[in-house]
Amino acid sequence: MTHRASNLILIGIVAGIICAGVSLLIFGERMRSVAFLGEFFLKSLRMIVVPLVLASIIVGITGLGDVRRLGSVGLRTLLYYTITTCIAVGIGIVVVSIFEPGVGVATEGIQTPEGIQEKAQLGWREIVLSFVSNNIFASTAEMDILPIIVFALIFGGVLTTLGEKGKPVIAFFEGVNEAIMKMVHLIMWIAPIGVFGLVASKFATQHWGTMIASLGWYMTTVLVGLAIHGLVVLPILCLVLGRRNPVSHFAAMTPAILTAWSTASSSATLPLTIDCAEDRAGIGNRAAGFVLPLGATVNMDGTALYESVAAIFIAQAYGIELPFGQVVLIFVTATLASIGAAGIPQAGLFTMVIVLTAVKLPLEGVGLLLAVDWFLDRFRTAINVWGDSVGAAYIDRVTNSDPQATAPGASGS
Ligand code: ASP
């Protein structure tokens, strides 16, 4: 994808926000009608996510050359995911404890949002079980990405052990991968319009005054936490682990990060994340091919940070003191809840039930956050995608500095 295309997305977003502001004054709620433009763009992206995840992971894994190498690369990837998620949760806990946005917030008459009660049953066993599925074809039909990733990881790994017999299958998936990436380039041409539709329709129909008056300080707290993680921690990791200039890496990832912000969905943004990482940031598809799809579903720094802030905010609002042990429990469950959240809009709001149930905080507290969640979701999704791209830069550096990485079959950089 060219820089011109990414500039168009930026213009699309800015135009969307300006139009939303103007339409609030002139057209009011009528701006809702441009929502279908955004929906068309989102559906086009979602349409290619499943074949992309399958092909890119299989190509990435087989590109490693030898399935035994998957162990060290996989371990590093998981370590990166875990450590960055823990740092994010830690930042969230510190920021919310300093800002205390929940103190004095009115809680009377707040209702538990619908569907939240069932999520209360979601424990670590359910999360582990969600890694596999009864039927991989049903999972693809339902866009249940996690089991598809696990299937592709194993399938790709097994292919590398088949010798000659595996080669045509690998070549097939390499072709599929390239074709899908070309489709991503085509979809990018409608991105500015799509992003405009998504942003304009949503921003024009909100009650900003009420949102800011009641939850402005809470929003500030979440945004400050995300800014520290996204603008300080991740750039340092990009420099230290990825040995890349964080500013140019960020610039390369801008179209994906802006799309994440506009769609509030890491999964829908995935085609662009892979495209920006490979074409603009120069990350080989051995790394990008599996770090990014996996990251889009399990590595969510922004979501993890938000879960810890939101849980402690609810405790503050209900005047519940949290002893140190409970804070540790929030730390652990916020990490789990971010892993359990799907890469779709507001998934984090629902998996927060895991955290609230563990520390016995009132579930109706989620109702407190509902009015502003759509807005904060955009920022945490952008951080989720940015965090994944830094992870891909790190794994790319590791695979490139390893001489075995150039094993036959490697189709990456
Ligand atoms: N919308 C987020 C994502 O797709 C998940 C969440 O935090 O709700 O990454």
CSV table of C-alpha atoms and ligand atoms in Angstrom, one decimal:
chain,number,residue,atom,x,y,z
A,1,MET,CA,0.0,0.0,0.0
A,2,THR,CA,1.3,3.5,-0.8
A,3,HIS,CA,1.7,6.5,1.5
A,4,ARG,CA,-0.9,8.2,-0.6
A,5,ALA,CA,-3.5,5.6,0.4
A,6,SER,CA,-2.6,5.9,4.1
A,7,ASN,CA,-2.9,9.7,3.8
A,8,LEU,CA,-6.4,9.3,2.4
A,9,ILE,CA,-7.4,7.3,5.4
A,10,LEU,CA,-6.1,10.0,7.6
A,11,ILE,CA,-8.1,12.6,5.6
A,12,GLY,CA,-11.1,10.3,5.8
A,13,ILE,CA,-11.0,10.2,9.6
A,14,VAL,CA,-10.4,13.9,10.0
A,15,ALA,CA,-13.2,14.7,7.5
A,16,GLY,CA,-15.4,12.3,9.5
A,17,ILE,CA,-14.8,14.0,12.7
A,18,ILE,CA,-15.2,17.5,11.2
A,19,CYS,CA,-18.4,16.4,9.5
A,20,ALA,CA,-19.7,14.9,12.7
A,21,GLY,CA,-19.1,18.2,14.5
A,22,VAL,CA,-20.7,20.3,11.8
A,23,SER,CA,-23.6,17.9,11.4
A,24,LEU,CA,-24.3,18.0,15.1
A,25,LEU,CA,-25.0,21.7,14.6
A,26,ILE,CA,-26.8,21.5,11.3
A,27,PHE,CA,-28.2,18.0,10.7
A,28,GLY,CA,-28.2,16.5,14.1
A,29,GLU,CA,-29.2,12.9,14.2
A,30,ARG,CA,-29.7,12.8,10.4
A,31,MET,CA,-25.9,12.1,10.1
A,32,ARG,CA,-26.8,8.6,11.3
A,33,SER,CA,-27.7,7.8,7.7
A,34,VAL,CA,-24.0,7.6,6.6
A,35,ALA,CA,-23.5,4.6,8.9
A,36,PHE,CA,-24.0,2.2,6.1
A,37,LEU,CA,-20.8,3.4,4.4
A,38,GLY,CA,-18.9,2.4,7.5
A,39,GLU,CA,-20.7,-0.9,7.7
A,40,PHE,CA,-19.8,-1.7,4.1
A,41,PHE,CA,-16.1,-1.1,4.8
A,42,LEU,CA,-16.2,-3.1,8.0
A,43,LYS,CA,-18.0,-6.0,6.3
A,44,SER,CA,-15.5,-6.0,3.4
A,45,LEU,CA,-12.7,-6.3,5.9
A,46,ARG,CA,-14.4,-9.0,8.0
A,47,MET,CA,-15.1,-10.9,4.8
A,48,ILE,CA,-11.4,-11.7,4.3
A,49,VAL,CA,-10.3,-12.1,7.9
A,50,VAL,CA,-10.8,-15.9,8.2
A,51,PRO,CA,-8.9,-16.9,5.0
A,52,LEU,CA,-6.3,-14.3,5.9
A,53,VAL,CA,-5.8,-15.7,9.4
A,54,LEU,CA,-5.5,-19.3,8.0
A,55,ALA,CA,-3.2,-18.5,5.2
A,56,SER,CA,-0.9,-16.0,7.0
A,57,ILE,CA,-0.4,-18.3,10.0
A,58,ILE,CA,0.3,-21.3,7.8
A,59,VAL,CA,2.7,-19.4,5.6
A,60,GLY,CA,4.3,-17.8,8.7
A,61,ILE,CA,4.8,-21.1,10.5
A,62,THR,CA,6.0,-23.0,7.4
A,63,GLY,CA,8.4,-20.0,6.7
A,64,LEU,CA,10.2,-20.8,10.0
A,65,GLY,CA,11.5,-23.8,8.2
A,66,ASP,CA,11.6,-26.3,11.0
A,67,VAL,CA,8.7,-26.8,13.4
A,68,ARG,CA,11.2,-27.1,16.3
A,69,ARG,CA,12.0,-23.5,15.9
A,70,LEU,CA,8.4,-22.7,16.7
A,71,GLY,CA,9.2,-23.5,20.3
A,72,SER,CA,11.7,-20.6,20.8
A,73,VAL,CA,9.8,-18.1,18.6
A,74,GLY,CA,6.5,-19.1,20.2
A,75,LEU,CA,7.9,-18.8,23.7
A,76,ARG,CA,9.3,-15.3,23.0
A,77,THR,CA,6.0,-14.2,21.5
A,78,LEU,CA,4.0,-15.5,24.6
A,79,LEU,CA,6.5,-13.8,26.9
A,80,TYR,CA,6.2,-10.5,25.0
A,81,TYR,CA,2.4,-10.8,25.2
A,82,THR,CA,2.3,-11.6,28.9
A,83,ILE,CA,4.9,-9.0,30.0
A,84,THR,CA,3.4,-6.1,28.0
A,85,THR,CA,-0.1,-7.0,29.2
A,86,CYS,CA,1.1,-7.1,32.8
A,87,ILE,CA,2.8,-3.7,32.4
A,88,ALA,CA,-0.4,-2.3,30.9
A,89,VAL,CA,-2.5,-3.6,33.9
A,90,GLY,CA,0.1,-2.2,36.3
A,91,ILE,CA,-0.1,1.3,34.7
A,92,GLY,CA,-3.9,1.1,34.9
A,93,ILE,CA,-3.9,0.3,38.6
A,94,VAL,CA,-1.4,3.1,39.4
A,95,VAL,CA,-3.2,5.7,37.3
A,96,VAL,CA,-6.7,4.9,38.7
A,97,SER,CA,-5.4,4.9,42.2
A,98,ILE,CA,-3.8,8.3,41.8
A,99,PHE,CA,-6.7,9.9,39.8
A,100,GLU,CA,-9.5,8.3,41.8
A,101,PRO,CA,-12.1,9.0,39.2
A,102,GLY,CA,-14.8,6.9,40.9
A,103,VAL,CA,-14.9,8.9,44.1
A,104,GLY,CA,-18.2,10.7,44.4
A,105,VAL,CA,-19.8,9.2,41.2
A,106,ALA,CA,-23.5,8.6,41.7
A,107,THR,CA,-24.5,4.9,41.5
A,108,GLU,CA,-28.3,5.1,42.2
A,109,GLY,CA,-30.6,3.6,39.6
A,110,ILE,CA,-27.8,2.0,37.6
A,111,GLN,CA,-28.9,-1.2,35.8
A,112,THR,CA,-26.9,-4.3,34.9
A,113,PRO,CA,-26.6,-4.3,31.1
A,114,GLU,CA,-28.4,-7.2,29.3
A,115,GLY,CA,-26.4,-10.3,28.6
A,116,ILE,CA,-23.8,-9.5,31.2
A,117,GLN,CA,-25.1,-12.1,33.7
A,118,GLU,CA,-24.2,-15.1,31.4
A,119,LYS,CA,-20.7,-13.8,31.1
A,120,ALA,CA,-20.3,-14.1,34.8
A,121,GLN,CA,-19.9,-17.8,34.3
A,122,LEU,CA,-16.8,-17.2,32.2
A,123,GLY,CA,-13.8,-18.6,34.2
A,124,TRP,CA,-10.3,-19.7,33.2
A,125,ARG,CA,-11.6,-23.1,32.2
A,126,GLU,CA,-13.9,-21.5,29.7
A,127,ILE,CA,-11.1,-19.4,28.3
A,128,VAL,CA,-8.9,-22.5,27.9
A,129,LEU,CA,-11.7,-24.4,26.2
A,130,SER,CA,-12.3,-21.5,23.8
A,131,PHE,CA,-8.9,-22.2,22.2
A,132,VAL,CA,-10.3,-25.3,20.6
A,133,SER,CA,-13.6,-25.9,18.8
A,134,ASN,CA,-16.0,-28.8,18.1
A,135,ASN,CA,-15.9,-28.1,14.4
A,136,ILE,CA,-13.4,-25.9,12.6
A,137,PHE,CA,-15.8,-25.2,9.8
A,138,ALA,CA,-18.4,-24.0,12.2
A,139,SER,CA,-15.8,-21.8,13.7
A,140,THR,CA,-14.9,-20.3,10.4
A,141,ALA,CA,-18.6,-19.6,9.7
A,142,GLU,CA,-19.0,-17.9,13.0
A,143,MET,CA,-15.7,-16.0,12.8
A,144,ASP,CA,-14.6,-17.6,16.0
A,145,ILE,CA,-10.9,-16.7,15.4
A,146,LEU,CA,-9.1,-18.3,18.4
A,147,PRO,CA,-9.7,-22.0,17.4
A,148,ILE,CA,-8.9,-21.1,13.8
A,149,ILE,CA,-5.5,-19.8,14.9
A,150,VAL,CA,-4.8,-22.9,17.0
A,151,PHE,CA,-5.8,-25.1,14.1
A,152,ALA,CA,-3.6,-23.1,11.6
A,153,LEU,CA,-0.6,-23.2,14.0
A,154,ILE,CA,-0.8,-27.0,14.3
A,155,PHE,CA,-1.6,-27.5,10.7
A,156,GLY,CA,1.3,-25.3,9.6
A,157,GLY,CA,3.6,-27.0,12.1
A,158,VAL,CA,2.6,-30.5,10.8
A,159,LEU,CA,3.0,-29.5,7.2
A,160,THR,CA,6.7,-28.7,7.8
A,161,THR,CA,7.3,-32.3,8.9
A,162,LEU,CA,5.8,-33.8,5.7
A,163,GLY,CA,8.7,-33.2,3.3
A,164,GLU,CA,7.8,-33.4,-0.4
A,165,LYS,CA,4.2,-34.2,0.3
A,166,GLY,CA,3.8,-30.9,2.3
A,167,LYS,CA,5.3,-28.7,-0.4
A,168,PRO,CA,2.2,-28.3,-2.7
A,169,VAL,CA,0.0,-27.5,0.2
A,170,ILE,CA,2.5,-24.9,1.5
A,171,ALA,CA,2.7,-23.4,-2.1
A,172,PHE,CA,-1.1,-23.3,-2.2
A,173,PHE,CA,-1.4,-21.3,1.0
A,174,GLU,CA,1.4,-19.0,-0.1
A,175,GLY,CA,-0.7,-18.3,-3.2
A,176,VAL,CA,-3.9,-17.8,-1.1
A,177,ASN,CA,-2.0,-15.4,1.2
A,178,GLU,CA,-0.7,-13.3,-1.6
A,179,ALA,CA,-4.1,-13.1,-3.3
A,180,ILE,CA,-5.8,-12.1,0.0
A,181,MET,CA,-3.1,-9.4,0.6
A,182,LYS,CA,-3.9,-8.0,-2.9
A,183,MET,CA,-7.6,-7.9,-1.9
A,184,VAL,CA,-6.6,-5.9,1.2
A,185,HIS,CA,-5.0,-3.3,-1.2
A,186,LEU,CA,-8.3,-3.1,-3.1
A,187,ILE,CA,-10.4,-2.7,0.0
A,188,MET,CA,-8.1,0.1,1.1
A,189,TRP,CA,-9.4,2.2,-1.7
A,190,ILE,CA,-12.7,2.5,0.1
A,191,ALA,CA,-11.1,3.0,3.5
A,192,PRO,CA,-11.4,6.8,3.6
A,193,ILE,CA,-15.1,6.7,2.8
A,194,GLY,CA,-15.7,3.8,5.2
A,195,VAL,CA,-13.8,5.5,8.0
A,196,PHE,CA,-15.8,8.7,7.4
A,197,GLY,CA,-19.0,6.7,7.6
A,198,LEU,CA,-18.0,5.0,10.9
A,199,VAL,CA,-16.8,8.1,12.6
A,200,ALA,CA,-19.3,10.6,11.4
A,201,SER,CA,-22.4,8.5,12.2
A,202,LYS,CA,-21.2,7.6,15.6
A,203,PHE,CA,-19.9,10.9,16.8
A,204,ALA,CA,-22.9,12.8,15.5
A,205,THR,CA,-25.4,10.8,17.6
A,206,GLN,CA,-23.8,11.2,21.0
A,207,HIS,CA,-24.7,13.3,24.0
A,208,TRP,CA,-21.2,14.7,24.6
A,209,GLY,CA,-22.2,17.1,27.3
A,210,THR,CA,-23.7,14.4,29.5
A,211,MET,CA,-20.8,12.0,28.8
A,212,ILE,CA,-18.2,14.6,29.8
A,213,ALA,CA,-20.1,16.0,32.8
A,214,SER,CA,-20.7,12.6,34.4
A,215,LEU,CA,-17.6,10.5,33.3
A,216,GLY,CA,-15.1,13.1,32.1
A,217,TRP,CA,-12.5,12.3,34.8
A,218,TYR,CA,-12.9,8.6,34.3
A,219,MET,CA,-12.3,9.0,30.6
A,220,THR,CA,-9.3,11.2,31.3
A,221,THR,CA,-7.9,8.5,33.6
A,222,VAL,CA,-8.2,5.8,31.0
A,223,LEU,CA,-6.8,8.0,28.2
A,224,VAL,CA,-3.8,9.0,30.4
A,225,GLY,CA,-3.1,5.4,31.2
A,226,LEU,CA,-3.3,4.4,27.5
A,227,ALA,CA,-1.1,7.3,26.5
A,228,ILE,CA,1.6,6.3,29.0
A,229,HIS,CA,1.5,2.7,27.6
A,230,GLY,CA,1.3,3.7,24.0
A,231,LEU,CA,3.6,6.7,23.9
A,232,VAL,CA,6.2,5.7,26.5
A,233,VAL,CA,6.3,2.0,27.2
A,234,LEU,CA,5.7,0.6,23.7
A,235,PRO,CA,8.1,2.9,22.0
A,236,ILE,CA,10.8,2.0,24.5
A,237,LEU,CA,10.1,-1.7,23.8
A,238,CYS,CA,10.1,-1.0,20.1
A,239,LEU,CA,13.6,0.5,20.4
A,240,VAL,CA,15.0,-2.0,22.9
A,241,LEU,CA,13.4,-5.3,21.7
A,242,GLY,CA,12.7,-4.5,18.0
A,243,ARG,CA,15.8,-2.3,17.5
A,244,ARG,CA,13.7,0.0,15.4
A,245,ASN,CA,13.1,3.7,15.5
A,246,PRO,CA,9.6,3.9,17.2
A,247,VAL,CA,8.6,7.0,15.4
A,248,SER,CA,9.1,5.6,11.9
A,249,HIS,CA,7.6,2.3,13.0
A,250,PHE,CA,4.5,4.2,14.3
A,251,ALA,CA,4.4,6.2,11.1
A,252,ALA,CA,4.4,2.9,9.1
A,253,MET,CA,1.6,1.5,11.2
A,254,THR,CA,-0.5,4.7,11.1
A,255,PRO,CA,-3.2,3.4,8.6
A,256,ALA,CA,-3.8,0.3,10.7
A,257,ILE,CA,-3.8,2.3,14.0
A,258,LEU,CA,-6.3,4.8,12.6
A,259,THR,CA,-8.5,2.0,11.2
A,260,ALA,CA,-8.4,0.3,14.6
A,261,TRP,CA,-9.5,3.6,16.2
A,262,SER,CA,-12.3,4.0,13.6
A,263,THR,CA,-13.6,0.4,13.7
A,264,ALA,CA,-12.9,-0.4,17.4
A,265,SER,CA,-12.1,-3.9,16.2
A,266,SER,CA,-8.7,-5.5,16.2
A,267,SER,CA,-10.0,-8.5,14.1
A,268,ALA,CA,-11.5,-6.3,11.4
A,269,THR,CA,-8.3,-4.2,11.3
A,270,LEU,CA,-6.1,-7.3,11.0
A,271,PRO,CA,-5.8,-7.3,7.2
A,272,LEU,CA,-4.5,-3.8,7.4
A,273,THR,CA,-2.2,-4.5,10.4
A,274,ILE,CA,-0.5,-7.3,8.4
A,275,ASP,CA,-0.3,-5.2,5.3
A,276,CYS,CA,1.2,-2.2,7.1
A,277,ALA,CA,3.6,-4.4,9.0
A,278,GLU,CA,4.9,-6.2,5.9
A,279,ASP,CA,4.7,-3.5,3.2
A,280,ARG,CA,5.3,-0.3,5.1
A,281,ALA,CA,7.3,-1.4,8.2
A,282,GLY,CA,9.3,-4.1,6.3
A,283,ILE,CA,8.5,-6.9,8.8
A,284,GLY,CA,8.9,-10.4,7.3
A,285,ASN,CA,5.8,-12.5,7.0
A,286,ARG,CA,7.4,-15.2,9.1
A,287,ALA,CA,6.9,-12.9,12.0
A,288,ALA,CA,4.0,-10.8,11.0
A,289,GLY,CA,2.1,-13.9,9.7
A,290,PHE,CA,1.5,-15.4,13.1
A,291,VAL,CA,2.4,-12.8,15.7
A,292,LEU,CA,-0.3,-10.4,14.4
A,293,PRO,CA,-3.3,-12.7,14.0
A,294,LEU,CA,-2.5,-14.3,17.4
A,295,GLY,CA,-2.0,-10.8,18.9
A,296,ALA,CA,-5.2,-9.5,17.5
A,297,THR,CA,-7.1,-12.0,19.6
A,298,VAL,CA,-5.0,-12.6,22.7
A,299,ASN,CA,-2.6,-9.7,23.1
A,300,MET,CA,-4.7,-6.7,24.2
A,301,ASP,CA,-2.7,-4.2,26.2
A,302,GLY,CA,-5.2,-1.4,25.9
A,303,THR,CA,-8.1,-3.7,26.9
A,304,ALA,CA,-6.1,-5.1,29.9
A,305,LEU,CA,-5.3,-1.5,31.1
A,306,TYR,CA,-8.9,-0.5,30.7
A,307,GLU,CA,-10.2,-3.5,32.6
A,308,SER,CA,-8.1,-2.7,35.7
A,309,VAL,CA,-9.0,1.0,35.6
A,310,ALA,CA,-12.7,0.2,35.2
A,311,ALA,CA,-12.8,-2.4,37.9
A,312,ILE,CA,-11.2,-0.1,40.5
A,313,PHE,CA,-13.3,2.8,39.3
A,314,ILE,CA,-16.4,0.7,40.1
A,315,ALA,CA,-15.0,-0.1,43.5
A,316,GLN,CA,-14.4,3.6,44.2
A,317,ALA,CA,-17.9,4.6,42.9
A,318,TYR,CA,-19.5,2.1,45.3
A,319,GLY,CA,-17.3,3.0,48.1
A,320,ILE,CA,-15.7,-0.4,48.4
A,321,GLU,CA,-12.2,-0.6,49.9
A,322,LEU,CA,-9.9,-3.0,48.1
A,323,PRO,CA,-7.2,-4.6,50.2
A,324,PHE,CA,-3.9,-5.4,48.5
A,325,GLY,CA,-4.9,-9.1,47.9
A,326,GLN,CA,-8.0,-7.9,45.9
A,327,VAL,CA,-5.8,-5.6,43.8
A,328,VAL,CA,-3.5,-8.5,43.0
A,329,LEU,CA,-6.6,-10.5,42.0
A,330,ILE,CA,-7.7,-7.6,39.7
A,331,PHE,CA,-4.2,-7.7,38.2
A,332,VAL,CA,-4.5,-11.4,37.4
A,333,THR,CA,-8.1,-11.4,36.2
A,334,ALA,CA,-7.7,-8.2,34.1
A,335,THR,CA,-4.9,-10.0,32.2
A,336,LEU,CA,-7.1,-13.1,31.7
A,337,ALA,CA,-10.1,-11.0,30.7
A,338,SER,CA,-8.1,-9.2,28.0
A,339,ILE,CA,-7.0,-12.6,26.7
A,340,GLY,CA,-10.6,-13.8,26.7
A,341,ALA,CA,-11.9,-10.7,24.9
A,342,ALA,CA,-12.5,-11.1,21.2
A,343,GLY,CA,-11.2,-8.5,18.8
A,344,ILE,CA,-14.6,-6.9,18.3
A,345,PRO,CA,-16.2,-3.7,19.5
A,346,GLN,CA,-16.8,-3.5,23.3
A,347,ALA,CA,-15.8,-7.1,23.9
A,348,GLY,CA,-13.7,-5.8,26.8
A,349,LEU,CA,-16.7,-4.4,28.5
A,350,PHE,CA,-18.3,-7.8,28.7
A,351,THR,CA,-15.2,-9.8,29.7
A,352,MET,CA,-14.9,-7.3,32.6
A,353,VAL,CA,-17.4,-9.5,34.4
A,354,ILE,CA,-14.5,-11.9,35.0
A,355,VAL,CA,-12.7,-9.2,37.0
A,356,LEU,CA,-15.8,-8.0,38.8
A,357,THR,CA,-16.9,-11.5,39.8
A,358,ALA,CA,-13.5,-12.5,41.1
A,359,VAL,CA,-13.3,-9.5,43.4
A,360,LYS,CA,-17.0,-9.6,44.2
A,361,LEU,CA,-17.7,-6.1,42.9
A,362,PRO,CA,-21.3,-5.2,41.8
A,363,LEU,CA,-22.0,-6.3,38.2
A,364,GLU,CA,-24.3,-3.4,37.6
A,365,GLY,CA,-21.2,-1.2,37.8
A,366,VAL,CA,-20.7,-2.1,34.1
A,367,GLY,CA,-23.9,0.0,33.5
A,368,LEU,CA,-22.0,3.0,34.8
A,369,LEU,CA,-19.4,2.7,32.1
A,370,LEU,CA,-21.8,2.0,29.2
A,371,ALA,CA,-22.3,5.5,28.0
A,372,VAL,CA,-18.6,6.2,27.3
A,373,ASP,CA,-17.4,2.7,26.5
A,374,TRP,CA,-17.8,3.0,22.7
A,375,PHE,CA,-15.5,6.1,22.8
A,376,LEU,CA,-12.8,4.5,25.1
A,377,ASP,CA,-13.0,1.3,23.0
A,378,ARG,CA,-11.5,3.1,20.0
A,379,PHE,CA,-8.4,4.2,21.9
A,380,ARG,CA,-7.8,0.9,23.6
A,381,THR,CA,-8.2,-0.9,20.2
A,382,ALA,CA,-5.6,1.4,18.7
A,383,ILE,CA,-3.2,0.6,21.5
A,384,ASN,CA,-4.0,-3.1,21.1
A,385,VAL,CA,-3.0,-3.0,17.4
A,386,TRP,CA,0.1,-0.8,18.1
A,387,GLY,CA,1.2,-3.3,20.8
A,388,ASP,CA,0.8,-6.2,18.4
A,389,SER,CA,2.9,-4.4,15.8
A,390,VAL,CA,5.7,-3.8,18.3
A,391,GLY,CA,5.6,-7.5,19.1
A,392,ALA,CA,5.9,-8.3,15.4
A,393,ALA,CA,8.9,-6.0,15.2
A,394,TYR,CA,10.6,-7.8,18.1
A,395,ILE,CA,9.9,-11.3,16.7
A,396,ASP,CA,11.0,-10.1,13.2
A,397,ARG,CA,14.4,-9.0,14.7
A,398,VAL,CA,14.7,-12.4,16.5
A,399,THR,CA,13.9,-14.5,13.5
A,400,ASN,CA,16.2,-12.4,11.3
A,401,SER,CA,19.2,-12.5,13.6
A,402,ASP,CA,18.8,-16.3,13.8
A,403,PRO,CA,20.8,-17.9,11.0
A,404,GLN,CA,18.4,-20.9,10.9
A,405,ALA,CA,15.6,-18.5,10.0
A,406,THR,CA,16.6,-18.5,6.4
A,407,ALA,CA,15.8,-22.2,6.1
A,408,PRO,CA,14.3,-23.3,2.8
A,409,GLY,CA,10.6,-22.6,2.5
A,410,ALA,CA,10.9,-19.3,4.3
A,411,SER,CA,8.8,-16.9,2.4
A,412,GLY,CA,9.3,-14.0,4.6
A,413,SER,CA,11.8,-11.1,4.4
B,1,ASP,N1,-12.5,-3.6,20.8
B,1,ASP,C1,-11.3,-4.2,21.3
B,1,ASP,C2,-10.5,-4.8,20.2
B,1,ASP,O1,-11.1,-5.2,19.2
B,1,ASP,C3,-11.6,-5.2,22.4
B,1,ASP,C4,-12.1,-4.4,23.6
B,1,ASP,O2,-11.3,-3.9,24.4
B,1,ASP,O3,-13.3,-4.3,23.7
B,1,ASP,O4,-9.3,-4.9,20.3
